[in-house]
Amino acid sequence: MNGYHGRFLDVDLGAQATKDLPLPEEYLRKYIGGATLAAALVYDRLPKGRLDPLGPENPLVFATGPFTGSPIPMVGRYAVCGVSPLTGFWGEATSGGKFPVRLKASGFDGIIISGRSEKPVYLYLKDGRVEMRDASRLLGKDSYETQKLIKDELGGGNIAVACIADAGERQVRYAGVMNDEGRAAGRCGMGALMGSKNLKAVAVAGNLSPKAADPGKVKEHAKRAVSEINGNMVSVALREYGTLMYMDMGMILGDVPAKYFTKSVFPAGKLSGQAFRQKFTIKSYACQGCPIGCGRDLTNPKQDLHVDGPEYETAAAFGPLCLNTDLDSIVAANHLCNVHGLDTISAGVSIAYAFYLYDLGVLTKDRVGMELKWGDGQAIVKLLKMIVNQEGFGKILAKGTLAMAREFGREEGEAAQVKGLEMPMHDGRAFHGLAISYATGPRGACHLKGSYYDIDLGNMVMEYMILPGDRLSSDGKGESAAKFQSLKDLFDALVMCKFAPLSPTMICEILNALTGWAYTPDELLLAGDRSMNIKRAVSLKLGLTREKDCLPKICLQPLDEGATANVVPDMDKMLRDYYRYRGWVWETGRPSKEKLVELGLNQVAKDMYPQG
Amino acid sequence: MHVTVSFVGVLANFVGAEKATIELPEGARYEDLLAEIGRLFARNMPEQLWNSEQETFNTRILATRDERSLTHINDSNLVDGDEIKLFLMAAGG
């Protein structure tokens, strides 16, 4: 088999046993890899009836894809998946660095883990072998310490580690999995799932690379891709300013939410990539094989500071969303999240919701344990510590906005989330195609599967006729957002960075050179549609209905100023359009039987329509 | 006639200016504006951004009068007093 090892490691932590899980080539061709392959594996293992996402029967998957470890640029990524402890539905997160490449080089395409270990353990995979090692002495250690201690214990060298920190051990619902120091597979609480299994870390090393079907062509494509990436102005901007380059431009477009989604106007220049550059010394950090390096490594000798710098999402969540312009507190909040392993988006949105409720008088100083005033950066840092330690008011903050709304007797539409996953830092009122992508995202509110702002800012995908349009119009957006979502969903199957400016045609050429297959752009889109549907099937098994395909009320209220004043997306219109494209049944939210069969999801069709 | 151009966000850093007022002949179009932008700022701009031979941007730049609609202006005549905003088509994070 080319492009893959053709096997996963299958771990039963309860029995302390491991075995090979062979993956036939046809199965891989169908589900490709990464989060899509993980969804297919999880679907097959889900028990009938209710599932406790923190129970031993919830499988946790680490998955690479066919691109991982190849010479193609911007593919040093992996996916961590399972049923989300935050949402109760399908959950996935991806991250980049050296870890993904070394996971693939360990001789496995991925790992599926079930059960719960009695004692804390970590897994060590190397050259096709595995050890389950005692992690007792690592309990309570933060993510940086954990990675270092494991590397030291294993003798250093080319070892990479993905781990949880104390937030994951305490099962904070949005705890992430950390790798390569401060890189995070942050979303959906995969760190909590890992913590529930008493699995502290996965360490990987090795020198086993799968063969490519046509190594010469792969090399050619890699060269061409590097040249396209380096010749791209967006790459230059990302290298120079990181994802923070978007802050001031996004605010002009009304795309950066402020004051817990009730405003879109904020002095964003104070938090721009340029502002960070003026205050801190910044070096760029690149995932393995990436010529861009959008990650930030940030120092300030005056403060004796050397930390991983915040991404746009993080700076927006702890910045405008909380009306905070204090760079130091944003850097401190980001660092705390990295050290303790927290998703910065869910943490920031939950904290902003606390500010909002305090402002309304729903929360009081007695209840919170401190005063909460919009823009108080020190309060943000204190609340984060309370979340990590599950201390006082931090206990409820640690469960996310939906649980907060329920706890405080507020309507659920006030919680800024979709299906329980907190809204990212792009506003659906600024790009209606984004709004429908949020409402239908396979993991809930996800800007990465449906970054439709890319399209309505003028980019296009010619193969699928996804063309720019009026960003504030809902006409025709359902179908084109669905297609774009399917394409972006595939990036997490391959697994490839969302910033890679590669067309579907080029993606097919690379995939075919690696695997020897003959994928066409049309087939690729079909695979994306299949991917969206297998993830949907997991969530439907867990009780998802069409009513959950919506945006919360707070994110649909018209704003009174800024570029998007008084415009809100027509969600019903777009959702009907979206359902038509997907072949989903309006009444039930399920894919039709015909659609499932068309996508080759015959077993799902049988399960979903047992009467025939 | 005079046209004011704003280089929005990160684009300003690569052009070396946030705003410029540019004098153009009556009936000038977007391509004439681009030629003037090149004359004034080409020396600051990286090759990924500016194509000096063709006097145009090397990357997709959105030029609009209205950040609300983001309608591209490149087919229309410019008029005196126009305020054009230029965006690098990129969204982070």
XYZ file of C-alpha atoms in Angstrom:
705
model
C 0.000 0.000 0.000
C 1.284 3.466 -0.836
C 0.901 6.617 1.247
C -0.176 4.690 4.328
C 1.066 2.004 6.674
C -2.396 0.472 6.417
C -2.737 -0.002 10.135
C -3.821 1.728 13.285
C -2.801 0.835 16.799
C -5.842 -0.397 18.705
C -5.502 0.179 22.448
C -7.775 -1.103 25.197
C -6.690 0.800 28.285
C -9.044 -1.150 30.552
C -7.411 -4.443 29.609
C -3.982 -2.792 29.199
C -3.832 -4.484 25.816
C -2.859 -3.370 22.338
C -3.231 -4.908 18.908
C -2.917 -4.007 15.259
C -5.980 -2.731 13.448
C -5.391 -3.363 9.738
C -7.021 -0.855 7.398
C -7.782 -2.173 3.907
C -6.911 0.087 0.987
C -10.529 0.400 -0.168
C -11.509 1.634 3.297
C -8.727 4.225 3.192
C -9.653 5.342 -0.305
C -13.175 5.914 0.925
C -12.387 7.761 4.161
C -8.889 9.046 3.262
C -7.590 9.636 6.793
C -7.464 12.141 9.635
C -10.761 13.207 11.146
C -12.832 11.535 8.424
C -11.269 8.127 8.952
C -11.607 8.675 12.694
C -15.346 9.348 12.280
C -15.799 6.100 10.358
C -13.969 4.154 13.083
C -15.883 5.878 15.890
C -19.203 5.302 14.118
C -18.552 1.559 14.045
C -17.687 1.455 17.739
C -20.418 3.636 19.202
C -22.588 1.661 21.581
C -26.350 1.681 21.113
C -28.235 4.069 23.342
C -26.870 6.825 25.542
C -23.174 7.504 25.698
C -21.299 9.261 28.456
C -18.581 11.136 26.544
C -16.348 10.791 29.596
C -17.107 7.087 29.941
C -14.693 4.323 28.904
C -16.741 3.330 25.854
C -16.091 6.657 24.079
C -13.205 5.943 21.685
C -10.410 8.480 21.336
C -8.631 8.615 17.996
C -5.313 10.135 16.969
C -5.098 10.138 13.187
C -2.702 11.206 10.478
C -3.506 11.284 6.776
C -1.915 10.273 3.506
C -0.124 13.616 3.210
C 1.402 13.464 6.707
C 5.134 12.906 6.664
C 5.396 13.356 2.892
C 7.596 16.056 1.349
C 4.492 18.117 0.541
C 4.544 21.413 2.474
C 1.981 22.388 5.160
C 0.941 18.853 6.007
C 2.611 18.358 9.399
C -0.773 17.961 11.054
C -2.903 15.373 12.861
C -6.427 15.059 14.174
C -7.683 14.086 17.639
C -11.276 12.906 17.618
C -14.073 11.271 19.570
C -17.434 12.176 21.005
C -16.973 15.624 22.504
C -17.263 15.926 26.292
C -18.263 19.550 25.695
C -21.041 19.004 23.159
C -22.034 15.342 23.440
C -21.801 15.116 19.640
C -19.017 14.393 17.155
C -15.832 16.172 18.206
C -12.546 16.782 16.451
C -9.522 19.014 16.735
C -6.339 19.287 14.718
C -2.887 20.576 15.432
C 0.454 20.900 13.717
C 4.093 20.534 14.619
C 6.595 17.690 14.644
C 4.322 15.287 16.517
C 2.143 14.373 13.495
C 5.126 13.542 11.316
C 6.692 11.411 14.030
C 3.405 9.664 14.737
C 3.350 8.559 11.114
C 7.048 7.624 11.288
C 6.275 5.427 14.305
C 4.803 2.903 11.882
C 1.101 3.566 12.490
C -1.377 5.762 10.635
C -3.076 6.466 13.919
C -4.305 5.143 17.237
C -7.769 4.255 18.474
C -8.052 4.089 22.243
C -10.915 2.728 24.287
C -11.443 1.839 27.946
C -9.993 3.505 30.986
C -6.699 2.708 32.626
C -6.747 2.210 36.378
C -3.439 3.997 36.745
C -2.229 6.971 34.756
C -0.268 5.850 31.716
C 1.286 7.135 28.566
C 1.843 5.349 25.278
C 5.179 5.191 23.534
C 5.080 4.211 19.861
C 8.310 3.607 18.010
C 9.056 1.800 14.766
C 5.897 -0.291 14.817
C 6.094 -1.230 18.501
C 4.247 0.130 21.495
C 4.834 0.388 25.228
C 2.310 1.402 27.852
C 4.267 3.253 30.527
C 3.474 4.454 34.004
C 2.594 8.161 34.143
C 1.999 8.498 37.896
C 4.853 10.924 38.373
C 3.491 13.106 35.566
C 0.131 13.747 37.221
C -0.496 17.432 37.777
C 2.361 18.437 35.489
C 1.686 21.135 32.958
C 1.952 20.576 29.224
C 5.498 21.897 28.816
C 6.819 19.962 31.841
C 5.055 16.788 30.754
C 6.554 16.878 27.282
C 10.029 17.543 28.644
C 9.859 14.862 31.349
C 8.722 12.223 28.873
C 11.409 13.127 26.358
C 14.029 12.968 29.114
C 12.711 9.617 30.334
C 12.867 8.168 26.827
C 16.360 9.426 26.214
C 15.603 12.476 24.075
C 16.340 12.335 20.369
C 13.593 12.547 17.796
C 10.715 12.042 20.188
C 7.573 14.134 20.013
C 4.830 14.160 22.605
C 1.136 15.026 22.648
C -0.248 15.306 26.136
C -2.807 16.736 28.469
C -2.082 19.043 31.353
C -3.982 19.527 34.583
C -7.105 20.914 32.878
C -7.438 17.658 30.954
C -6.810 15.582 34.059
C -9.606 17.493 35.813
C -11.778 17.013 32.731
C -12.477 20.662 32.050
C -14.980 20.219 29.222
C -12.875 22.229 26.770
C -9.437 20.957 27.731
C -7.229 20.417 24.699
C -4.401 18.114 23.704
C -1.026 19.877 23.528
C 1.962 18.960 21.383
C 5.308 20.486 20.381
C 5.321 22.713 23.459
C 2.468 25.166 22.903
C 0.634 23.784 19.875
C -2.933 22.816 20.637
C -5.583 20.491 19.298
C -7.837 22.712 21.299
C -11.443 22.372 20.322
C -14.195 20.042 21.556
C -12.549 18.929 24.801
C -10.441 16.079 23.475
C -8.099 16.690 26.423
C -10.959 15.950 28.824
C -11.670 12.716 26.949
C -8.000 11.791 27.207
C -8.087 12.638 30.912
C -11.148 10.454 31.430
C -9.095 7.534 30.122
C -6.233 8.216 32.527
C -4.034 8.666 29.480
C -1.538 11.425 30.134
C 0.350 11.421 26.855
C 1.324 9.782 23.621
C 5.020 9.810 22.727
C 6.149 8.935 19.219
C 9.378 8.295 17.374
C 10.672 6.218 14.521
C 11.878 6.046 10.993
C 9.133 4.185 9.179
C 7.775 6.083 6.217
C 5.251 4.586 3.848
C 6.260 4.445 0.201
C 4.833 6.856 -2.305
C 3.371 5.439 -5.514
C 5.371 7.894 -7.592
C 8.117 9.497 -5.505
C 9.392 11.551 -8.444
C 6.002 13.144 -8.987
C 5.567 13.756 -5.265
C 8.885 15.593 -5.265
C 7.809 17.642 -8.277
C 4.479 18.522 -6.643
C 6.228 19.441 -3.409
C 8.525 21.805 -5.281
C 5.603 23.369 -7.123
C 3.568 23.691 -3.927
C 6.447 25.381 -2.074
C 6.852 27.781 -4.953
C 3.106 28.584 -4.969
C 3.094 29.080 -1.222
C 6.170 31.286 -1.199
C 4.866 33.325 -4.112
C 1.617 33.995 -2.311
C 1.252 37.363 -0.594
C -0.972 35.913 2.118
C 1.907 33.589 3.055
C 4.190 36.608 3.350
C 1.683 38.404 5.581
C 1.158 35.321 7.746
C 4.911 34.867 8.160
C 5.353 38.494 9.164
C 2.360 39.060 11.416
C 0.866 35.620 12.061
C -2.883 35.191 12.036
C -3.128 38.448 14.007
C -2.755 40.225 10.681
C -6.528 39.968 10.391
C -7.455 41.856 13.554
C -7.790 45.426 12.263
C -8.991 44.469 8.806
C -11.581 42.102 10.249
C -12.880 44.814 12.544
C -13.416 47.157 9.594
C -15.453 44.408 7.957
C -17.503 43.882 11.120
C -16.137 40.343 11.337
C -14.452 40.554 14.752
C -17.001 40.072 17.507
C -16.743 42.420 20.470
C -18.442 42.715 23.861
C -19.769 39.149 23.799
C -21.149 39.357 20.257
C -23.157 42.517 20.944
C -20.751 44.851 19.104
C -18.426 44.808 16.118
C -16.647 48.101 16.704
C -13.541 48.170 18.854
C -10.082 49.840 18.667
C -8.621 46.790 16.967
C -5.389 48.531 15.977
C -4.311 48.176 19.594
C -4.288 44.392 19.136
C -3.038 44.076 15.558
C -0.055 42.017 14.468
C 1.822 45.308 14.167
C 0.937 46.291 17.756
C 2.292 42.974 19.030
C 5.449 43.465 16.967
C 5.993 46.876 18.523
C 5.709 45.586 22.061
C 7.387 42.190 21.821
C 10.231 40.572 19.949
C 8.579 38.014 17.732
C 10.028 35.056 15.886
C 7.873 32.904 13.677
C 7.298 29.236 14.439
C 6.598 26.711 11.706
C 5.013 23.286 11.862
C 7.281 20.646 10.329
C 7.499 21.133 6.581
C 5.786 24.516 6.513
C 7.466 27.331 4.588
C 5.190 29.971 6.169
C 5.543 29.777 9.942
C 2.434 31.587 11.171
C 3.084 30.533 14.799
C 4.521 33.152 17.141
C 7.391 32.842 19.543
C 7.333 35.909 21.682
C 9.883 37.494 23.983
C 10.136 40.660 25.988
C 13.483 40.947 27.782
C 12.143 43.771 29.979
C 9.581 41.389 31.419
C 11.800 38.284 31.311
C 9.154 36.794 29.097
C 9.475 34.013 26.529
C 6.220 32.341 25.532
C 4.251 31.059 22.583
C 2.382 34.016 21.181
C -1.377 34.263 20.730
C -3.141 33.480 17.488
C -5.847 35.735 16.098
C -8.632 33.615 17.602
C -7.056 33.816 21.038
C -6.324 37.531 20.920
C -9.873 38.230 19.741
C -11.454 36.015 22.401
C -9.517 37.551 25.290
C -9.433 40.964 23.594
C -12.443 42.529 21.825
C -14.872 39.890 23.037
C -14.085 40.970 26.613
C -13.457 44.625 25.563
C -9.859 44.183 26.643
C -6.995 46.096 24.985
C -4.246 45.063 27.385
C -1.706 43.072 25.367
C 0.081 41.750 28.454
C -3.059 40.152 29.835
C -3.851 38.578 26.453
C -0.357 37.116 26.272
C -0.674 35.887 29.870
C -4.093 34.343 29.193
C -2.802 32.590 26.093
C 0.185 31.250 27.977
C -2.003 29.982 30.818
C -4.176 28.124 28.322
C -1.103 26.542 26.725
C 0.470 25.608 30.045
C -2.702 24.045 31.423
C -4.115 22.774 28.145
C -7.284 24.777 27.514
C -9.070 25.744 24.311
C -8.608 29.511 24.124
C -11.802 30.017 22.115
C -14.183 28.235 24.475
C -12.376 29.699 27.490
C -12.509 33.243 26.095
C -16.162 33.022 25.084
C -17.152 31.540 28.461
C -15.334 34.351 30.265
C -16.898 36.981 27.993
C -20.302 35.492 28.828
C -19.499 35.920 32.511
C -18.698 39.612 31.892
C -21.976 39.946 30.000
C -24.020 38.326 32.768
C -22.293 40.420 35.404
C -23.094 43.547 33.424
C -26.758 42.500 33.343
C -26.748 41.961 37.094
C -27.379 38.230 36.739
C -24.025 37.517 38.362
C -22.815 39.284 41.467
C -19.500 39.804 43.190
C -20.501 37.224 45.810
C -21.313 34.606 43.196
C -18.168 35.156 41.128
C -15.782 35.913 43.958
C -14.649 39.175 42.371
C -15.925 42.153 40.450
C -16.153 41.716 36.700
C -15.794 44.853 34.644
C -15.567 44.770 30.865
C -11.959 45.072 29.769
C -10.380 43.917 33.018
C -7.471 41.818 31.764
C -6.405 40.766 35.243
C -9.887 39.381 35.924
C -9.577 37.260 32.768
C -6.322 35.784 34.038
C -7.827 35.107 37.478
C -10.886 33.427 35.976
C -8.687 31.199 33.831
C -6.845 30.009 36.916
C -10.180 29.287 38.584
C -11.251 27.263 35.532
C -8.082 25.178 35.539
C -8.325 24.554 39.278
C -12.109 23.993 39.125
C -12.305 26.423 41.975
C -15.482 28.302 42.990
C -17.111 30.057 40.043
C -14.471 28.443 37.821
C -16.334 25.124 38.127
C -19.268 26.359 36.098
C -17.084 28.373 33.684
C -15.238 25.109 32.994
C -18.409 23.627 31.490
C -18.858 26.216 28.730
C -21.550 28.704 27.806
C -24.466 26.324 27.295
C -24.055 24.862 30.778
C -23.673 28.404 32.132
C -26.941 29.540 30.533
C -28.745 26.540 32.023
C -27.158 27.036 35.428
C -28.145 30.710 35.593
C -31.665 30.196 34.227
C -30.978 32.058 31.011
C -32.382 31.150 27.596
C -30.044 28.891 25.624
C -29.904 31.344 22.719
C -27.876 33.639 24.930
C -25.064 31.081 25.027
C -22.743 31.840 22.113
C -22.347 28.315 20.790
C -23.621 25.890 18.200
C -24.381 22.364 19.411
C -22.459 23.283 22.561
C -19.217 24.423 20.904
C -18.422 28.082 21.482
C -18.451 30.498 18.529
C -15.079 31.328 17.004
C -13.943 34.895 16.361
C -15.552 35.525 13.001
C -19.050 36.954 12.951
C -21.730 35.281 10.851
C -23.426 38.651 10.439
C -20.397 39.799 8.410
C -20.387 36.820 6.040
C -23.677 35.012 5.608
C -21.948 31.980 4.076
C -20.038 31.683 7.329
C -23.263 31.804 9.340
C -24.694 28.744 7.604
C -21.344 26.974 7.914
C -21.392 27.582 11.669
C -24.952 26.292 11.976
C -24.126 23.075 10.163
C -20.492 22.493 11.130
C -19.789 18.847 11.928
C -18.336 19.722 15.325
C -20.541 22.744 16.030
C -19.470 26.355 15.517
C -16.346 25.912 13.418
C -14.674 28.607 11.345
C -12.195 26.170 9.832
C -14.666 23.969 7.992
C -16.541 26.892 6.597
C -14.183 29.792 6.291
C -16.538 31.311 3.762
C -15.026 34.739 4.348
C -12.202 33.470 2.111
C -14.711 33.218 -0.723
C -16.628 36.430 -0.234
C -13.367 38.320 0.150
C -12.689 37.374 -3.453
C -11.153 33.917 -3.568
C -12.766 31.147 -5.562
C -12.737 27.421 -6.171
C -13.200 27.132 -9.905
C -13.505 23.332 -9.960
C -16.729 23.575 -7.959
C -17.821 27.016 -9.167
C -17.658 28.407 -5.663
C -17.483 32.092 -6.498
C -17.411 35.295 -4.481
C -20.699 37.086 -3.968
C -22.285 39.752 -1.803
C -21.086 38.827 1.662
C -24.228 40.275 3.266
C -26.637 38.358 1.084
C -28.043 34.940 1.969
C -29.054 34.133 -1.625
C -27.574 30.891 -2.912
C -25.205 30.679 0.021
C -26.529 27.407 1.397
C -25.316 25.301 -1.511
C -22.000 26.995 -2.088
C -21.213 27.047 1.629
C -21.995 23.309 1.758
C -19.582 22.580 -1.091
C -16.870 24.730 0.454
C -17.432 23.050 3.815
C -17.021 19.627 2.181
C -13.746 20.737 0.596
C -12.404 22.179 3.846
C -13.538 19.110 5.746
C -11.248 17.087 3.502
C -8.272 19.174 4.574
C -8.688 17.483 7.962
C -8.771 14.076 6.290
C -5.589 14.554 4.299
C -4.457 16.196 6.974
C -3.421 19.599 5.633
C -3.247 23.146 6.942
C -6.224 25.318 5.996
C -3.834 28.032 4.840
C -2.348 25.822 2.108
C -3.356 27.627 -1.090
C -3.789 24.435 -3.115
C -6.630 23.884 -5.561
C -8.700 20.667 -5.619
C -6.946 19.746 -8.869
C -3.545 20.016 -7.259
C -4.733 18.173 -4.142
C -5.864 15.291 -6.376
C -2.551 15.239 -8.225
C -0.664 15.013 -4.936
C -3.008 12.387 -3.479
C -2.703 10.269 -6.621
C 1.089 10.545 -6.721
C 1.264 9.433 -3.101
C -1.271 6.619 -3.242
C -1.436 5.524 -6.871
C -5.153 6.256 -6.944
C -6.939 8.252 -9.630
C -8.962 10.762 -7.658
C -10.608 13.523 -9.701
C -11.813 16.867 -8.309
C -15.426 15.627 -8.606
C -14.608 12.490 -6.641
C -12.787 14.606 -4.108
C -15.911 16.676 -3.527
C -17.912 13.478 -3.182
C -15.394 12.298 -0.571
C -15.903 15.618 1.240
C -19.662 15.115 1.154
C -19.147 11.578 2.471
C -16.962 12.931 5.239
C -19.600 15.434 6.306
C -22.201 12.676 6.330
C -20.265 10.093 8.333
C -19.645 12.744 11.003
C -23.312 13.679 10.847
C -24.194 10.007 11.287
C -22.153 9.871 14.500
C -23.962 12.907 15.910
C -27.376 11.627 14.789
C -26.717 8.411 16.700
C -26.115 10.637 19.718
C -29.424 12.453 19.371
C -28.752 15.344 16.980
C -31.796 16.885 15.284
C -32.281 19.625 12.688
C -33.276 22.073 15.432
C -29.615 22.156 16.479
C -28.571 23.425 13.040
C -28.941 27.041 14.046
C -27.098 30.056 15.356
C -27.747 31.279 18.883
C -29.990 34.303 19.215
C -27.184 36.458 20.598
C -25.279 36.078 17.309
C -28.309 36.924 15.187
C -29.277 40.177 16.823
C -28.823 43.158 14.503
C -25.917 45.367 15.509
C -26.420 49.103 15.771
C -23.132 50.265 14.238
C -20.227 49.195 12.085
C -20.062 47.670 8.625
C -22.772 45.123 9.357
C -25.256 47.367 11.140
C -28.831 46.145 10.862
C -28.045 43.149 8.661
C -28.653 39.599 9.794
C -28.432 36.402 7.785
C -31.590 34.652 6.636
C -30.866 31.347 8.334
C -34.037 29.546 7.286
C -33.457 30.286 3.612
C -29.823 29.192 3.701
C -30.547 26.099 5.765
C -33.201 24.900 3.297
C -30.768 25.506 0.435
C -28.048 23.684 2.381
C -30.312 20.707 3.147
C -31.264 20.442 -0.539
C -27.614 20.185 -1.567
C -26.790 17.692 1.161
C -29.837 15.527 0.507
C -30.860 15.818 4.142
C -34.449 15.362 5.247
C -35.894 18.586 6.634
C -38.119 16.955 9.228
C -35.467 14.727 10.780
C -32.126 16.328 9.939
C -30.965 12.955 8.606
C -29.353 12.257 5.248
C -31.864 10.565 2.960
C -31.325 6.883 2.366
C -30.624 7.587 -1.309
C -27.931 10.117 -0.425
C -26.236 7.688 1.934
C -26.206 4.980 -0.708
C -24.918 7.447 -3.313
C -22.031 8.237 -0.963
C -21.301 4.559 -0.379
C -22.413 4.749 3.259
C -24.501 1.603 2.936
C -24.097 0.416 6.518
C -25.133 3.835 7.822
C -28.187 3.667 5.516
C -29.089 0.257 6.959
C -28.666 1.492 10.529
C -30.605 4.691 9.935
C -33.389 3.134 7.883
C -33.734 -0.394 9.286
C -37.207 -0.794 7.768
C -35.716 -0.487 4.278
C -9.474 64.923 -9.974
C -8.415 63.557 -6.593
C -8.967 60.046 -5.336
C -8.140 58.949 -1.807
C -6.836 55.430 -1.364
C -6.730 53.630 1.995
C -4.555 50.567 2.391
C -6.502 48.642 4.998
C -4.948 46.716 7.866
C -1.856 44.673 7.165
C -1.672 45.940 3.578
C -0.589 49.351 4.876
C 2.503 47.764 6.398
C 3.565 46.295 3.075
C 2.749 49.376 1.012
C 4.384 51.715 3.517
C 1.387 54.032 3.807
C -2.068 53.936 5.306
C -3.593 56.476 2.991
C -2.719 58.493 -0.088
C -4.487 61.164 -2.078
C -3.760 60.640 -5.738
C -4.275 63.040 -8.608
C -5.700 61.487 -11.750
C -7.036 62.820 -15.058
C -10.809 63.012 -15.565
C -12.220 59.683 -16.756
C -9.429 57.687 -15.106
C -10.161 54.073 -14.319
C -8.922 51.598 -11.729
C -5.940 50.616 -13.894
C -4.815 54.264 -13.960
C -5.047 54.364 -10.189
C -2.948 51.215 -9.999
C -0.251 52.780 -12.180
C -0.059 55.721 -9.783
C 0.048 53.442 -6.762
C 2.958 51.666 -8.403
C 4.763 54.920 -9.128
C 4.432 56.020 -5.509
C 4.904 52.767 -3.595
C 6.390 50.037 -5.799
C 9.779 50.378 -4.141
C 8.269 49.428 -0.761
C 6.238 46.448 -1.875
C 7.483 42.836 -1.926
C 7.392 41.038 -5.279
C 4.581 38.807 -4.034
C 2.459 41.929 -3.715
C 3.401 44.100 -6.685
C 4.167 43.261 -10.289
C 6.265 46.179 -11.515
C 6.239 45.099 -15.150
C 2.480 44.876 -15.428
C 1.816 47.700 -12.963
C -0.664 45.754 -10.961
C -0.939 43.753 -7.780
C 0.429 40.245 -7.924
C -2.192 39.009 -5.523
C -5.934 39.405 -5.216
C -6.610 42.821 -3.761
C -10.128 43.953 -3.158
C -10.719 47.571 -4.135
C -14.020 48.923 -2.921
C -15.837 52.133 -2.189
C -17.968 50.413 0.381
C -16.695 48.002 2.987
C -20.259 46.929 3.573
C -20.929 45.460 0.146
C -17.267 44.839 -0.779
C -18.216 45.363 -4.429
C -15.050 45.499 -6.495
C -14.670 48.739 -8.453
C -12.339 47.679 -11.215
C -14.784 48.052 -14.096
C -16.097 51.480 -13.263
C -14.769 54.969 -13.885
C -13.387 56.803 -10.924
C -14.841 60.152 -9.944
C -13.444 63.152 -8.167
C -13.546 62.684 -4.410
C -13.693 58.891 -4.589
C -12.518 57.117 -1.467
C -11.229 53.692 -2.354
C -10.280 51.088 0.226
C -7.873 48.319 -0.692
C -7.893 45.016 1.195
C -5.500 42.096 1.015
C -7.865 39.148 0.617
C -6.854 37.158 3.618
C -8.544 36.233 6.843
C -6.606 34.845 9.739
C -7.176 32.213 12.348
